[in-house]
Structures are given as C-alpha cells and as structure tokens.
Amino acid sequence: MDKFIEDLLDDLFDIKTYTEYHFREIHGLTFAFCEKIVLINDKISSAEIRPVGIIYEENGQYYLALLHDIIEIDEVVKEFVRNLEK
C-alpha cells in the first residue's frame, strides 16, 4: 500500500501497533515469541502471539533458528541480549 495512504488511514482511524518479543526457556532451549497488538481508536482490533524462533547455546555462542521469515532478526536479537543483561 502507498505510504501516503497508510499514514492517512493511521491518522484518520488512530491506528497504533505495538510489538514485543518474549522468551521462555524450556529444556535448555529458549523459545522466542512475538506479541503484536493493533489498536484502532484506542480499542483492541487484533492481538496475536506466535513463536518466531528458537535460541540455543553451543560452544559458548548463541544461535537463532527462525521459524518465520517475516520477522525482524535484529529486533529479536536486541531484545534477547537485553534480557540476558538483566
């Protein structure tokens, strides 16, 4: 869709999208999930939680095996590193 039209619709209907990544460790593997919430006029229009990848450690290094090509790898890695530092 044209960027101008997207911006116009976002302003007209007050569309907001929130995306967060969550991690859960099970049996030595860390599963990454993407939570996406879309609000229209401050009411939830849609919400989804889906698995996006598996993070595992091997020889002191972490590896990410994606389950979907659609997600932003950089965002998942940044959030995972931020969680490791806590």
GROMACS .gro file of C-alpha atoms in nm:
model
   86
    1MET     CA    1   0.000   0.000   0.000
    2ASP     CA    2   0.122   0.352  -0.070
    3LYS     CA    3   0.294   0.512   0.233
    4PHE     CA    4   0.082   0.828   0.199
    5ILE     CA    5  -0.242   0.628   0.213
    6GLU     CA    6  -0.116   0.423   0.509
    7ASP     CA    7  -0.030   0.740   0.702
    8LEU     CA    8  -0.366   0.894   0.614
    9LEU     CA    9  -0.557   0.587   0.738
   10ASP     CA   10  -0.343   0.567   1.053
   11ASP     CA   11  -0.423   0.930   1.134
   12LEU     CA   12  -0.789   0.903   1.041
   13PHE     CA   13  -0.860   0.590   1.248
   14ASP     CA   14  -0.588   0.647   1.511
   15ILE     CA   15  -0.423   0.309   1.439
   16LYS     CA   16  -0.143   0.206   1.675
   17THR     CA   17   0.060  -0.113   1.659
   18TYR     CA   18   0.264  -0.249   1.950
   19THR     CA   19   0.515  -0.531   1.905
   20GLU     CA   20   0.705  -0.704   2.187
   21TYR     CA   21   0.927  -1.010   2.199
   22HIS     CA   22   0.914  -1.258   2.486
   23PHE     CA   23   1.141  -1.550   2.567
   24ARG     CA   24   1.074  -1.875   2.750
   25GLU     CA   25   1.342  -2.132   2.835
   26ILE     CA   26   1.234  -2.495   2.822
   27HIS     CA   27   1.478  -2.790   2.849
   28GLY     CA   28   1.782  -2.580   2.757
   29LEU     CA   29   1.621  -2.417   2.453
   30THR     CA   30   1.493  -2.062   2.453
   31PHE     CA   31   1.176  -2.007   2.252
   32ALA     CA   32   1.116  -1.656   2.115
   33PHE     CA   33   0.759  -1.529   2.078
   34CYS     CA   34   0.628  -1.216   1.908
   35GLU     CA   35   0.331  -1.039   2.064
   36LYS     CA   36   0.159  -0.792   1.831
   37ILE     CA   37  -0.138  -0.576   1.931
   38VAL     CA   38  -0.324  -0.341   1.695
   39LEU     CA   39  -0.542  -0.067   1.842
   40ILE     CA   40  -0.795   0.134   1.642
   41ASN     CA   41  -0.940   0.435   1.823
   42ASP     CA   42  -0.790   0.302   2.149
   43LYS     CA   43  -0.975  -0.032   2.123
   44ILE     CA   44  -0.806  -0.364   2.054
   45SER     CA   45  -0.864  -0.458   1.693
   46SER     CA   46  -0.641  -0.763   1.687
   47ALA     CA   47  -0.383  -0.938   1.900
   48GLU     CA   48  -0.155  -1.230   1.831
   49ILE     CA   49   0.122  -1.424   1.999
   50ARG     CA   50   0.325  -1.652   1.775
   51PRO     CA   51   0.651  -1.841   1.805
   52VAL     CA   52   0.920  -1.685   1.587
   53GLY     CA   53   1.234  -1.878   1.666
   54ILE     CA   54   1.444  -2.100   1.888
   55ILE     CA   55   1.764  -1.976   2.051
   56TYR     CA   56   2.021  -2.228   2.163
   57GLU     CA   57   2.374  -2.213   2.300
   58GLU     CA   58   2.656  -2.419   2.153
   59ASN     CA   59   3.027  -2.387   2.233
   60GLY     CA   60   2.969  -2.061   2.423
   61GLN     CA   61   2.783  -1.892   2.137
   62TYR     CA   62   2.413  -1.834   2.083
   63TYR     CA   63   2.232  -1.928   1.762
   64LEU     CA   64   1.888  -1.826   1.641
   65ALA     CA   65   1.683  -2.066   1.430
   66LEU     CA   66   1.394  -1.868   1.280
   67LEU     CA   67   1.052  -2.024   1.234
   68HIS     CA   68   0.925  -1.738   1.012
   69ASP     CA   69   1.099  -1.523   0.751
   70ILE     CA   70   0.874  -1.226   0.817
   71ILE     CA   71   1.016  -1.103   1.147
   72GLU     CA   72   1.298  -0.859   1.206
   73ILE     CA   73   1.601  -1.060   1.320
   74ASP     CA   74   1.771  -0.752   1.465
   75GLU     CA   75   1.478  -0.679   1.696
   76VAL     CA   76   1.472  -1.035   1.833
   77VAL     CA   77   1.848  -1.034   1.894
   78LYS     CA   78   1.843  -0.690   2.064
   79GLU     CA   79   1.561  -0.795   2.295
   80PHE     CA   80   1.728  -1.128   2.377
   81VAL     CA   81   2.058  -0.956   2.463
   82ARG     CA   82   1.871  -0.702   2.675
   83ASN     CA   83   1.709  -0.992   2.867
   84LEU     CA   84   2.049  -1.162   2.915
   85GLU     CA   85   2.191  -0.848   3.074
   86LYS     CA   86   1.917  -0.840   3.342
   0.00000   0.00000   0.00000
